[in-house]
């Protein structure tokens, strides 16, 4: 039986993990936990993109070997992913021997759609990509993402004939067989696809040495995107193994800046290999800081480690999963973060503390969940539309409802008159909290595990320190 498969973009290892990368991982992890809650077996790939000039140059600047540099940085990413509480099944590195060999085999299998040509055009070293003359002019000759001037390059390259597949790609996107979310990005991409030229998929070796050699041509190295995109299937063992138990991917998660590679070049490669297209491609927005794009030159980069160090993991996940839209740009400020922390402490932390204290006082022991129903239709619908923040709001409204019920049902006052009645009220509250907790688990696994252990213990005890203490 086919298993579910979710993929994430593999970051370049020339810099440190940042908030943008965190977004890829948190969304993928949330989706994975959701699918698992539905009884599915889910494979989740993560990894690092380790070839290309940017990386080669950075290692040289630091005076260490490129291999040592990528080894160290790939490890940083691996540690970072763990620090976010993200559980994955596969970690792929594009410098893995297996990946490199499989990538060359993929190239061979695409050879009917590959031709050699000379090309002159504008190139951004930051994007590792040529841009059209139109784009060059619109941006006044400077890449808006990297703030670097485009350089004119002229060279002999291999090309992938995207035109062989354009119609098929368009039809698949239009019919949602290959569904792009959000729909405004789908529209944007369909416009772009009209003028999409064949893409250069190699660079001369004397220009780029740190890359996978083109099979049977020593003078050329594979373009970093062909190498990187292949990771989604090389990690499954393609073409050595039959990957139909996993491929096509259910969901591929990427940032909006790299949608075009995943919606254009990647499908062309898949069709050229005779493989099916993924079911969903989800493009998330960018994380900004104080409303501005994070950038080293502005000096407004906030390292995720700094945020994690402030209040730990649960408040981090809470902020980025509830207060950041998965598809629009989302802003981070310390003020908003503190407000979000206080909300978490007041709504959830207090609820747990109050309810556990009342249970202890009134002799409530183990409570058995009375429901076996799991998700409501609304929640599923939001999750399936990748509106994770809205789905999370639904869970939160249940938590708020429980707070209101404690206030209005006043079990402490009832207990003075009728202990048995107070016990029924408290049991129901605990039961409903445990029910909401089955959803909460998808977003905040650590908090949910703590809540479960408190309220399913033989003796309910409030946590010695509140879950989200006031600082
Ligand atoms: N190596 C390529 C991806 C290859 S996938 C086959 C790459 N790497 S990256 O390090 O630049 O970006 C990795 C991911 O982080 C991408 O999904 C990208 O969109 C995302 N982000 C990078 N900066 C971001 C923000 N400021 N905010 C949100 N996500 C952003 O592209």
Tab-separated table of C-alpha atoms and ligand atoms in Angstrom:
chain	number	residue	atom	x	y	z
A	1	UNK	CA	0.000	0.000	0.000
A	2	UNK	CA	1.255	3.472	-0.802
A	3	UNK	CA	2.534	5.407	2.200
A	4	UNK	CA	2.211	9.145	2.598
A	5	UNK	CA	5.209	11.220	1.650
A	6	UNK	CA	5.922	14.842	2.604
A	7	UNK	CA	8.980	16.753	1.453
A	8	UNK	CA	10.723	19.975	2.499
A	9	UNK	CA	13.107	22.247	0.603
A	10	UNK	CA	16.713	21.397	1.294
A	11	UNK	CA	18.567	24.549	2.391
A	12	UNK	CA	21.929	25.672	1.097
A	13	UNK	CA	24.565	25.111	3.720
A	14	UNK	CA	26.468	28.347	3.144
A	15	UNK	CA	24.745	30.026	6.091
A	16	UNK	CA	23.128	29.225	9.402
A	17	UNK	CA	19.612	27.910	9.777
A	18	UNK	CA	17.154	30.806	10.031
A	19	UNK	CA	13.486	31.464	10.702
A	20	UNK	CA	12.561	30.854	7.072
A	21	UNK	CA	13.922	27.333	7.262
A	22	UNK	CA	12.049	26.813	10.522
A	23	UNK	CA	8.808	27.539	8.674
A	24	UNK	CA	9.411	24.712	6.170
A	25	UNK	CA	10.063	22.261	8.984
A	26	UNK	CA	7.221	23.303	11.275
A	27	UNK	CA	4.650	23.112	8.502
A	28	UNK	CA	5.888	19.721	7.360
A	29	UNK	CA	6.022	18.384	10.905
A	30	UNK	CA	2.499	19.607	11.643
A	31	UNK	CA	1.188	17.994	8.513
A	32	UNK	CA	2.954	14.775	9.363
A	33	UNK	CA	1.479	14.700	12.860
A	34	UNK	CA	-1.953	15.423	11.439
A	35	UNK	CA	-1.701	12.616	8.888
A	36	UNK	CA	-0.438	10.255	11.560
A	37	UNK	CA	-3.424	11.128	13.733
A	38	UNK	CA	-5.520	9.784	10.866
A	39	UNK	CA	-3.723	6.472	11.083
A	40	UNK	CA	-1.426	7.031	8.114
A	41	UNK	CA	2.208	6.031	7.889
A	42	UNK	CA	4.123	9.103	6.853
A	43	UNK	CA	7.560	9.510	5.395
A	44	UNK	CA	9.122	12.952	5.832
A	45	UNK	CA	12.297	13.923	4.034
A	46	UNK	CA	14.602	16.764	5.067
A	47	UNK	CA	18.166	17.443	4.003
A	48	UNK	CA	20.838	19.841	2.834
A	49	UNK	CA	21.752	21.294	-0.556
A	50	UNK	CA	25.537	21.255	-0.596
A	51	UNK	CA	26.820	21.993	-4.098
A	52	UNK	CA	27.451	25.167	-6.072
A	53	UNK	CA	29.714	28.180	-6.127
A	54	UNK	CA	28.250	29.984	-3.144
A	55	UNK	CA	29.220	27.127	-0.882
A	56	UNK	CA	32.592	26.621	-2.508
A	57	UNK	CA	33.435	30.312	-2.107
A	58	UNK	CA	32.264	30.495	1.476
A	59	UNK	CA	34.457	27.544	2.476
A	60	UNK	CA	37.416	29.158	0.721
A	61	UNK	CA	36.754	32.419	2.590
A	62	UNK	CA	36.826	30.536	5.866
A	63	UNK	CA	39.965	28.708	4.810
A	64	UNK	CA	38.585	25.220	5.303
A	65	UNK	CA	38.051	22.396	2.867
A	66	UNK	CA	34.692	22.423	1.127
A	67	UNK	CA	33.938	18.938	2.380
A	68	UNK	CA	34.656	19.870	6.018
A	69	UNK	CA	32.553	22.983	5.616
A	70	UNK	CA	29.510	21.145	4.264
A	71	UNK	CA	29.894	18.386	6.864
A	72	UNK	CA	29.828	20.910	9.694
A	73	UNK	CA	26.954	22.903	8.323
A	74	UNK	CA	24.833	19.946	7.397
A	75	UNK	CA	25.199	18.871	11.031
A	76	UNK	CA	24.021	22.334	12.173
A	77	UNK	CA	20.868	21.882	10.169
A	78	UNK	CA	20.308	18.434	11.562
A	79	UNK	CA	20.682	19.763	15.129
A	80	UNK	CA	18.424	22.682	14.301
A	81	UNK	CA	15.656	20.418	13.012
A	82	UNK	CA	15.829	18.383	16.229
A	83	UNK	CA	15.659	21.548	18.310
A	84	UNK	CA	12.283	22.325	16.699
A	85	UNK	CA	10.812	19.017	17.827
A	86	UNK	CA	10.532	17.956	14.196
A	87	UNK	CA	10.619	14.236	13.547
A	88	UNK	CA	11.690	13.147	10.094
A	89	UNK	CA	12.356	9.784	8.495
A	90	UNK	CA	15.089	10.696	5.978
A	91	UNK	CA	17.920	13.188	5.940
A	92	UNK	CA	19.410	13.552	2.475
A	93	UNK	CA	22.684	15.312	1.656
A	94	UNK	CA	23.400	16.185	-1.961
A	95	UNK	CA	27.045	15.248	-1.433
A	96	UNK	CA	26.057	11.682	-0.462
A	97	UNK	CA	27.623	9.226	-2.882
A	98	UNK	CA	24.287	7.508	-3.449
A	99	UNK	CA	22.541	10.766	-4.258
A	100	UNK	CA	25.296	11.771	-6.700
A	101	UNK	CA	25.297	8.482	-8.525
A	102	UNK	CA	21.499	8.396	-8.739
A	103	UNK	CA	21.447	11.940	-9.990
A	104	UNK	CA	23.757	11.017	-12.863
A	105	UNK	CA	21.459	8.155	-13.727
A	106	UNK	CA	18.511	10.555	-13.734
A	107	UNK	CA	20.438	12.746	-16.179
A	108	UNK	CA	21.017	9.766	-18.470
A	109	UNK	CA	17.348	8.897	-18.407
A	110	UNK	CA	16.449	12.451	-19.364
A	111	UNK	CA	18.862	12.531	-22.291
A	112	UNK	CA	16.096	12.562	-24.939
A	113	UNK	CA	15.067	15.945	-23.577
A	114	UNK	CA	18.552	17.400	-23.147
A	115	UNK	CA	20.533	19.344	-25.772
A	116	UNK	CA	23.710	21.407	-25.823
A	117	UNK	CA	23.676	25.080	-26.722
A	118	UNK	CA	25.565	28.254	-26.072
A	119	UNK	CA	23.904	30.906	-24.049
A	120	UNK	CA	24.427	34.476	-23.065
A	121	UNK	CA	22.346	36.029	-20.359
A	122	UNK	CA	22.026	37.667	-16.965
A	123	UNK	CA	22.890	35.501	-14.006
A	124	UNK	CA	22.438	35.962	-10.251
A	125	UNK	CA	25.106	34.200	-8.246
A	126	UNK	CA	22.923	34.370	-5.142
A	127	UNK	CA	20.033	32.520	-6.825
A	128	UNK	CA	22.440	30.380	-8.863
A	129	UNK	CA	20.130	31.114	-11.734
A	130	UNK	CA	19.822	32.982	-15.039
A	131	UNK	CA	17.075	35.602	-15.277
A	132	UNK	CA	15.313	36.830	-18.396
A	133	UNK	CA	16.214	40.209	-19.905
A	134	UNK	CA	12.773	41.407	-18.865
A	135	UNK	CA	13.393	40.484	-15.233
A	136	UNK	CA	16.835	42.068	-15.385
A	137	UNK	CA	15.340	45.360	-16.590
A	138	UNK	CA	12.426	45.310	-14.171
A	139	UNK	CA	14.840	44.925	-11.264
A	140	UNK	CA	17.206	47.593	-12.636
A	141	UNK	CA	19.980	45.053	-12.976
A	142	UNK	CA	20.044	44.077	-9.299
A	143	UNK	CA	18.653	40.881	-7.797
A	144	UNK	CA	15.958	41.972	-5.307
A	145	UNK	CA	16.595	38.930	-3.115
A	146	UNK	CA	20.359	39.180	-2.920
A	147	UNK	CA	20.895	42.895	-3.589
A	148	UNK	CA	23.700	41.965	-5.970
A	149	UNK	CA	24.037	43.070	-9.596
A	150	UNK	CA	23.315	40.410	-12.188
A	151	UNK	CA	26.381	39.410	-14.165
A	152	UNK	CA	26.485	38.734	-17.891
A	153	UNK	CA	27.484	35.168	-18.574
A	154	UNK	CA	28.141	33.492	-21.844
A	155	UNK	CA	28.793	29.793	-21.958
A	156	UNK	CA	28.120	26.381	-23.453
A	157	UNK	CA	25.485	24.585	-21.463
A	158	UNK	CA	23.182	21.638	-21.574
A	159	UNK	CA	19.500	22.479	-21.676
A	160	UNK	CA	16.386	20.707	-20.548
A	161	UNK	CA	13.643	21.066	-23.120
A	162	UNK	CA	10.876	22.352	-20.858
A	163	UNK	CA	8.821	22.978	-23.993
A	164	UNK	CA	8.385	19.184	-24.343
A	165	UNK	CA	6.262	19.210	-21.195
A	166	UNK	CA	4.694	22.637	-20.891
A	167	UNK	CA	1.225	21.617	-22.025
A	168	UNK	CA	1.137	18.624	-19.735
A	169	UNK	CA	2.302	20.711	-16.793
A	170	UNK	CA	-0.250	23.411	-17.496
A	171	UNK	CA	-3.111	20.906	-17.722
A	172	UNK	CA	-2.061	19.185	-14.499
A	173	UNK	CA	-1.880	22.486	-12.642
A	174	UNK	CA	-5.110	23.855	-14.053
A	175	UNK	CA	-7.040	20.716	-13.171
A	176	UNK	CA	-5.491	20.578	-9.670
A	177	UNK	CA	-4.211	17.100	-10.387
A	178	UNK	CA	-0.937	18.792	-9.430
A	179	UNK	CA	-2.384	21.294	-6.997
A	180	UNK	CA	-0.597	24.502	-6.128
A	181	UNK	CA	-1.580	26.210	-2.871
A	182	UNK	CA	-2.322	29.066	-2.327
A	183	UNK	CA	-4.395	29.645	-5.435
A	184	UNK	CA	-2.995	33.147	-6.045
A	185	UNK	CA	0.429	31.591	-6.482
A	186	UNK	CA	-1.021	29.017	-8.846
A	187	UNK	CA	-2.304	31.881	-11.009
A	188	UNK	CA	1.024	33.687	-10.774
A	189	UNK	CA	2.877	30.595	-11.862
A	190	UNK	CA	0.562	29.798	-14.767
A	191	UNK	CA	1.378	33.250	-16.113
A	192	UNK	CA	5.066	32.665	-15.719
A	193	UNK	CA	4.847	29.275	-17.409
A	194	UNK	CA	3.710	30.862	-20.680
A	195	UNK	CA	7.111	32.462	-21.277
A	196	UNK	CA	9.202	29.902	-19.480
A	197	UNK	CA	12.242	29.136	-21.634
A	198	UNK	CA	14.176	25.868	-21.735
A	199	UNK	CA	16.490	25.811	-18.762
A	200	UNK	CA	20.206	25.536	-18.653
A	201	UNK	CA	21.014	22.492	-16.525
A	202	UNK	CA	24.797	22.494	-16.475
A	203	UNK	CA	27.700	24.863	-15.978
A	204	UNK	CA	31.217	24.597	-17.365
A	205	UNK	CA	33.470	22.857	-14.883
A	206	UNK	CA	35.962	25.722	-14.966
A	207	UNK	CA	33.174	27.992	-13.654
A	208	UNK	CA	31.753	25.636	-11.052
A	209	UNK	CA	33.889	22.840	-9.754
A	210	UNK	CA	31.894	21.862	-6.668
A	211	UNK	CA	29.096	19.859	-8.187
A	212	UNK	CA	28.058	16.559	-9.705
A	213	UNK	CA	29.867	15.850	-12.996
A	214	UNK	CA	27.648	15.537	-16.049
A	215	UNK	CA	27.802	11.901	-17.141
A	216	UNK	CA	30.062	11.335	-20.153
A	217	UNK	CA	31.175	14.970	-20.358
A	218	UNK	CA	34.084	15.936	-18.129
A	219	UNK	CA	33.871	19.576	-19.052
A	220	UNK	CA	30.457	20.143	-17.433
A	221	UNK	CA	28.982	20.031	-13.970
A	222	UNK	CA	25.268	19.709	-13.215
A	223	UNK	CA	23.349	22.837	-12.419
A	224	UNK	CA	22.691	22.903	-8.699
A	225	UNK	CA	18.903	22.894	-9.078
A	226	UNK	CA	18.840	19.657	-11.118
A	227	UNK	CA	20.982	18.080	-8.450
A	228	UNK	CA	18.879	19.516	-5.604
A	229	UNK	CA	15.430	18.736	-7.019
A	230	UNK	CA	16.424	15.128	-7.623
A	231	UNK	CA	16.822	14.667	-3.867
A	232	UNK	CA	13.107	14.072	-3.449
A	233	UNK	CA	13.376	10.793	-5.301
A	234	UNK	CA	17.036	9.794	-4.870
A	235	UNK	CA	16.365	9.661	-1.141
A	236	UNK	CA	13.707	7.043	-1.856
A	237	UNK	CA	16.263	5.030	-3.800
A	238	UNK	CA	15.334	6.049	-7.351
A	239	UNK	CA	16.300	4.701	-9.845
A	240	UNK	CA	17.833	1.725	-8.023
A	241	UNK	CA	14.544	0.930	-6.336
A	242	UNK	CA	10.879	0.946	-7.224
A	243	UNK	CA	9.559	4.014	-5.423
A	244	UNK	CA	5.870	3.589	-6.117
A	245	UNK	CA	5.193	2.878	-2.428
A	246	UNK	CA	6.080	6.519	-1.723
A	247	UNK	CA	6.035	8.512	-4.917
A	248	UNK	CA	4.146	10.684	-5.915
A	249	UNK	CA	4.567	12.844	-2.851
A	250	UNK	CA	1.356	13.860	-1.129
A	251	UNK	CA	2.701	17.294	-0.288
A	252	UNK	CA	5.852	19.188	-1.192
A	253	UNK	CA	6.461	22.232	0.998
A	254	UNK	CA	8.605	25.120	-0.253
A	255	UNK	CA	8.970	28.874	0.210
A	256	UNK	CA	7.384	31.234	-2.329
A	257	UNK	CA	10.769	32.218	-3.834
A	258	UNK	CA	11.442	28.704	-5.090
A	259	UNK	CA	7.951	27.831	-6.259
A	260	UNK	CA	8.903	28.290	-9.909
A	261	UNK	CA	11.617	25.623	-9.727
A	262	UNK	CA	9.196	23.194	-8.118
A	263	UNK	CA	6.261	24.000	-10.391
A	264	UNK	CA	8.229	24.209	-13.654
A	265	UNK	CA	11.588	22.430	-13.799
A	266	UNK	CA	10.763	19.663	-11.356
A	267	UNK	CA	7.551	18.524	-13.075
A	268	UNK	CA	9.401	18.578	-16.412
A	269	UNK	CA	12.045	16.292	-14.929
A	270	UNK	CA	9.412	13.955	-13.503
A	271	UNK	CA	7.495	13.759	-16.766
A	272	UNK	CA	10.746	13.140	-18.622
A	273	UNK	CA	11.416	10.219	-16.290
A	274	UNK	CA	7.902	8.879	-16.728
A	275	UNK	CA	7.077	9.509	-13.066
A	276	UNK	CA	3.803	10.973	-11.793
A	277	UNK	CA	3.594	14.551	-10.523
A	278	UNK	CA	3.172	15.228	-6.796
A	279	UNK	CA	-0.385	15.750	-5.565
A	280	UNK	CA	0.270	19.057	-3.818
A	281	UNK	CA	2.807	21.821	-3.862
A	282	UNK	CA	2.425	24.293	-1.021
A	283	UNK	CA	4.304	27.584	-1.070
A	284	UNK	CA	4.626	29.406	2.222
A	285	UNK	CA	5.307	33.115	2.586
A	286	UNK	CA	8.320	34.802	4.074
A	287	UNK	CA	9.004	35.597	7.686
A	288	UNK	CA	9.730	39.273	8.141
A	289	UNK	CA	11.090	41.035	11.209
A	290	UNK	CA	9.393	44.270	12.264
A	291	UNK	CA	7.728	44.264	8.854
A	292	UNK	CA	11.001	44.112	6.943
A	293	UNK	CA	12.705	41.358	5.032
A	294	UNK	CA	15.405	39.771	7.165
A	295	UNK	CA	18.782	40.666	5.822
A	296	UNK	CA	22.321	40.771	7.037
A	297	UNK	CA	22.832	44.221	5.530
A	298	UNK	CA	19.845	45.703	7.390
A	299	UNK	CA	21.137	43.860	10.458
A	300	UNK	CA	17.678	42.697	11.532
A	301	UNK	CA	18.258	38.963	11.401
A	302	UNK	CA	16.966	37.189	14.484
A	303	UNK	CA	18.387	33.745	14.966
A	304	UNK	CA	15.804	31.100	15.797
A	305	UNK	CA	18.076	29.935	18.626
A	306	UNK	CA	17.635	33.318	20.283
A	307	UNK	CA	13.860	32.949	20.237
A	308	UNK	CA	14.017	29.343	21.388
A	309	UNK	CA	16.284	30.331	24.286
A	310	UNK	CA	13.752	32.873	25.532
A	311	UNK	CA	10.817	30.608	26.489
A	312	UNK	CA	11.621	27.202	24.998
A	313	UNK	CA	10.111	25.242	22.155
A	314	UNK	CA	6.352	25.230	22.817
A	315	UNK	CA	5.943	29.045	22.687
A	316	UNK	CA	8.045	29.049	19.492
A	317	UNK	CA	5.802	26.505	17.814
A	318	UNK	CA	2.720	28.254	19.144
A	319	UNK	CA	3.751	31.583	17.635
A	320	UNK	CA	4.751	30.326	14.208
A	321	UNK	CA	1.881	27.879	13.837
A	322	UNK	CA	-0.955	29.981	15.220
A	323	UNK	CA	0.097	33.552	14.579
A	324	UNK	CA	1.822	33.057	11.231
A	325	UNK	CA	-0.229	32.209	8.191
A	326	UNK	CA	1.259	29.241	6.341
A	327	UNK	CA	0.842	30.944	2.981
A	328	UNK	CA	1.155	34.717	3.443
A	329	UNK	CA	4.165	36.571	4.751
A	330	UNK	CA	4.265	36.596	8.533
A	331	UNK	CA	5.924	39.071	10.800
A	332	UNK	CA	7.975	38.522	13.918
A	333	UNK	CA	8.576	41.157	16.583
A	334	UNK	CA	9.616	40.596	20.180
A	335	UNK	CA	6.515	42.475	21.357
A	336	UNK	CA	4.222	40.202	19.404
A	337	UNK	CA	6.165	37.223	20.678
A	338	UNK	CA	5.727	38.286	24.310
A	339	UNK	CA	2.020	38.889	23.759
A	340	UNK	CA	1.726	35.439	22.229
A	341	UNK	CA	3.575	33.910	25.187
A	342	UNK	CA	1.228	35.609	27.650
A	343	UNK	CA	-1.750	34.330	25.718
A	344	UNK	CA	-0.374	30.806	25.904
A	345	UNK	CA	0.257	31.191	29.644
A	346	UNK	CA	-3.182	32.682	30.342
A	347	UNK	CA	-5.297	30.459	28.127
A	348	UNK	CA	-3.562	27.104	28.400
A	349	UNK	CA	-1.097	27.324	31.298
A	350	UNK	CA	-3.715	28.668	33.715
A	351	UNK	CA	-6.334	26.201	32.582
A	352	UNK	CA	-4.057	23.258	33.313
A	353	UNK	CA	-2.964	24.691	36.671
A	354	UNK	CA	-6.465	25.540	37.854
A	355	UNK	CA	-8.102	22.353	36.695
A	356	UNK	CA	-5.385	20.087	38.087
A	357	UNK	CA	-5.496	21.927	41.433
A	358	UNK	CA	-9.283	21.570	41.616
A	359	UNK	CA	-9.068	17.881	40.718
A	360	UNK	CA	-6.519	17.240	43.434
A	361	UNK	CA	-8.585	19.093	46.033
A	362	UNK	CA	-11.804	17.316	45.154
A	363	UNK	CA	-10.486	13.813	44.797
A	364	UNK	CA	-10.733	13.372	41.026
A	365	UNK	CA	-8.476	10.538	39.997
A	366	UNK	CA	-8.195	8.881	36.652
A	367	UNK	CA	-10.771	9.951	34.083
A	368	UNK	CA	-11.628	7.832	31.089
A	369	UNK	CA	-12.284	9.600	27.842
A	370	UNK	CA	-15.901	9.089	26.915
A	371	UNK	CA	-15.499	9.827	23.228
A	372	UNK	CA	-13.855	7.880	20.562
A	373	UNK	CA	-14.768	10.271	17.772
A	374	UNK	CA	-11.745	12.170	16.672
A	375	UNK	CA	-11.762	15.047	14.265
A	376	UNK	CA	-14.612	17.287	13.343
A	377	UNK	CA	-15.238	18.046	9.689
A	378	UNK	CA	-14.253	21.687	10.026
A	379	UNK	CA	-10.865	20.930	11.452
A	380	UNK	CA	-10.093	18.385	8.739
A	381	UNK	CA	-11.165	20.778	6.050
A	382	UNK	CA	-8.837	23.488	7.306
A	383	UNK	CA	-5.924	21.110	7.619
A	384	UNK	CA	-6.508	19.695	4.165
A	385	UNK	CA	-6.533	23.226	2.736
A	386	UNK	CA	-3.220	23.858	4.516
A	387	UNK	CA	-4.821	26.564	6.669
A	388	UNK	CA	-3.012	25.275	9.728
A	389	UNK	CA	-3.311	28.524	11.671
A	390	UNK	CA	-7.095	28.541	11.218
A	391	UNK	CA	-7.299	24.889	12.259
A	392	UNK	CA	-5.235	25.786	15.319
A	393	UNK	CA	-7.710	28.607	16.100
A	394	UNK	CA	-10.469	25.987	16.264
A	395	UNK	CA	-8.506	24.035	18.867
A	396	UNK	CA	-7.863	27.244	20.760
A	397	UNK	CA	-11.521	28.161	20.860
A	398	UNK	CA	-12.136	24.826	22.631
A	399	UNK	CA	-9.457	25.716	25.183
A	400	UNK	CA	-11.047	29.136	25.742
A	401	UNK	CA	-14.434	27.480	26.126
A	402	UNK	CA	-13.058	25.285	28.908
A	403	UNK	CA	-11.767	28.364	30.732
A	404	UNK	CA	-15.208	29.928	30.485
A	405	UNK	CA	-16.857	26.785	31.770
A	406	UNK	CA	-14.679	26.675	34.878
A	407	UNK	CA	-15.613	30.276	35.568
A	408	UNK	CA	-19.309	29.797	35.057
A	409	UNK	CA	-19.744	26.299	36.547
A	410	UNK	CA	-17.659	27.221	39.648
A	411	UNK	CA	-16.797	23.674	40.770
A	412	UNK	CA	-15.064	25.016	43.930
A	413	UNK	CA	-18.323	26.606	45.094
A	414	UNK	CA	-20.418	23.563	44.106
A	415	UNK	CA	-18.045	21.316	46.101
A	416	UNK	CA	-18.996	23.105	49.320
A	417	UNK	CA	-22.634	22.032	48.849
A	418	UNK	CA	-22.404	18.836	46.836
A	419	UNK	CA	-19.059	17.108	46.335
A	420	UNK	CA	-20.412	14.447	43.964
A	421	UNK	CA	-21.835	17.103	41.666
A	422	UNK	CA	-18.528	19.006	41.668
A	423	UNK	CA	-16.752	15.774	40.766
A	424	UNK	CA	-19.008	15.280	37.767
A	425	UNK	CA	-18.321	18.845	36.591
A	426	UNK	CA	-14.572	18.346	36.983
A	427	UNK	CA	-14.575	14.944	35.283
A	428	UNK	CA	-16.332	16.420	32.308
A	429	UNK	CA	-13.895	19.291	32.134
A	430	UNK	CA	-10.936	16.937	32.271
A	431	UNK	CA	-12.482	14.722	29.697
A	432	UNK	CA	-13.049	17.633	27.324
A	433	UNK	CA	-9.545	18.942	27.888
A	434	UNK	CA	-8.122	15.524	27.009
A	435	UNK	CA	-10.235	15.558	23.888
A	436	UNK	CA	-8.972	19.005	22.826
A	437	UNK	CA	-5.510	17.730	23.659
A	438	UNK	CA	-5.692	15.138	20.896
A	439	UNK	CA	-5.766	18.076	18.463
A	440	UNK	CA	-3.279	20.163	20.390
A	441	UNK	CA	-0.805	17.308	20.007
A	442	UNK	CA	-0.565	18.050	16.289
A	443	UNK	CA	0.802	21.544	16.927
A	444	UNK	CA	2.384	21.450	20.388
A	445	UNK	CA	3.482	17.865	20.999
A	446	UNK	CA	5.500	18.558	24.167
A	447	UNK	CA	2.744	20.520	25.879
A	448	UNK	CA	0.177	17.905	24.889
A	449	UNK	CA	2.345	15.109	26.302
A	450	UNK	CA	2.609	16.972	29.597
A	451	UNK	CA	-1.146	17.575	29.749
A	452	UNK	CA	-1.825	13.947	29.009
A	453	UNK	CA	0.505	12.745	31.719
A	454	UNK	CA	-0.989	15.147	34.302
A	455	UNK	CA	-4.616	14.258	33.661
A	456	UNK	CA	-4.305	10.539	33.041
A	457	UNK	CA	-2.166	9.918	36.138
A	458	UNK	CA	-3.656	7.872	38.973
A	459	UNK	CA	-3.325	10.957	41.148
A	460	UNK	CA	-3.876	14.246	39.351
A	461	UNK	CA	-1.228	16.735	40.528
A	462	UNK	CA	-0.792	20.290	39.244
A	463	UNK	CA	2.671	20.851	37.747
A	464	UNK	CA	5.138	22.085	40.400
A	465	UNK	CA	5.998	25.045	38.184
A	466	UNK	CA	3.301	26.346	35.846
A	467	UNK	CA	3.674	25.210	32.243
A	468	UNK	CA	4.388	28.778	31.069
A	469	UNK	CA	5.683	30.703	34.060
A	470	UNK	CA	5.562	34.482	34.182
A	471	UNK	CA	9.080	35.863	33.898
B	1	LIG	N1	18.613	25.066	-1.735
B	1	LIG	C1	17.429	25.679	-2.204
B	1	LIG	C2	16.250	24.734	-2.116
B	1	LIG	C3	16.406	23.478	-2.914
B	1	LIG	S1	14.995	22.457	-2.750
B	1	LIG	C4	15.227	21.239	-3.871
B	1	LIG	C5	17.109	26.929	-1.356
B	1	LIG	N2	17.679	26.997	-0.159
B	1	LIG	S2	17.466	28.198	0.889
B	1	LIG	O1	18.301	27.900	2.015
B	1	LIG	O2	17.686	29.455	0.246
B	1	LIG	O3	15.964	28.173	1.286
B	1	LIG	C6	15.409	27.026	1.940
B	1	LIG	C7	13.942	27.255	2.279
B	1	LIG	O4	13.799	28.368	3.157
B	1	LIG	C8	13.106	27.578	1.055
B	1	LIG	O5	11.837	26.959	1.171
B	1	LIG	C9	12.935	29.075	1.148
B	1	LIG	O6	11.806	29.552	0.521
B	1	LIG	C10	12.843	29.250	2.649
B	1	LIG	N3	13.139	30.612	3.060
B	1	LIG	C11	14.294	31.290	2.913
B	1	LIG	N4	14.137	32.539	3.484
B	1	LIG	C12	12.887	32.664	3.986
B	1	LIG	C13	12.199	33.595	4.791
B	1	LIG	N5	12.720	34.751	5.164
B	1	LIG	N6	10.956	33.265	5.224
B	1	LIG	C14	10.387	32.058	4.945
B	1	LIG	N7	11.014	31.153	4.218
B	1	LIG	C15	12.162	31.497	3.535
B	1	LIG	O7	16.325	27.744	-1.797
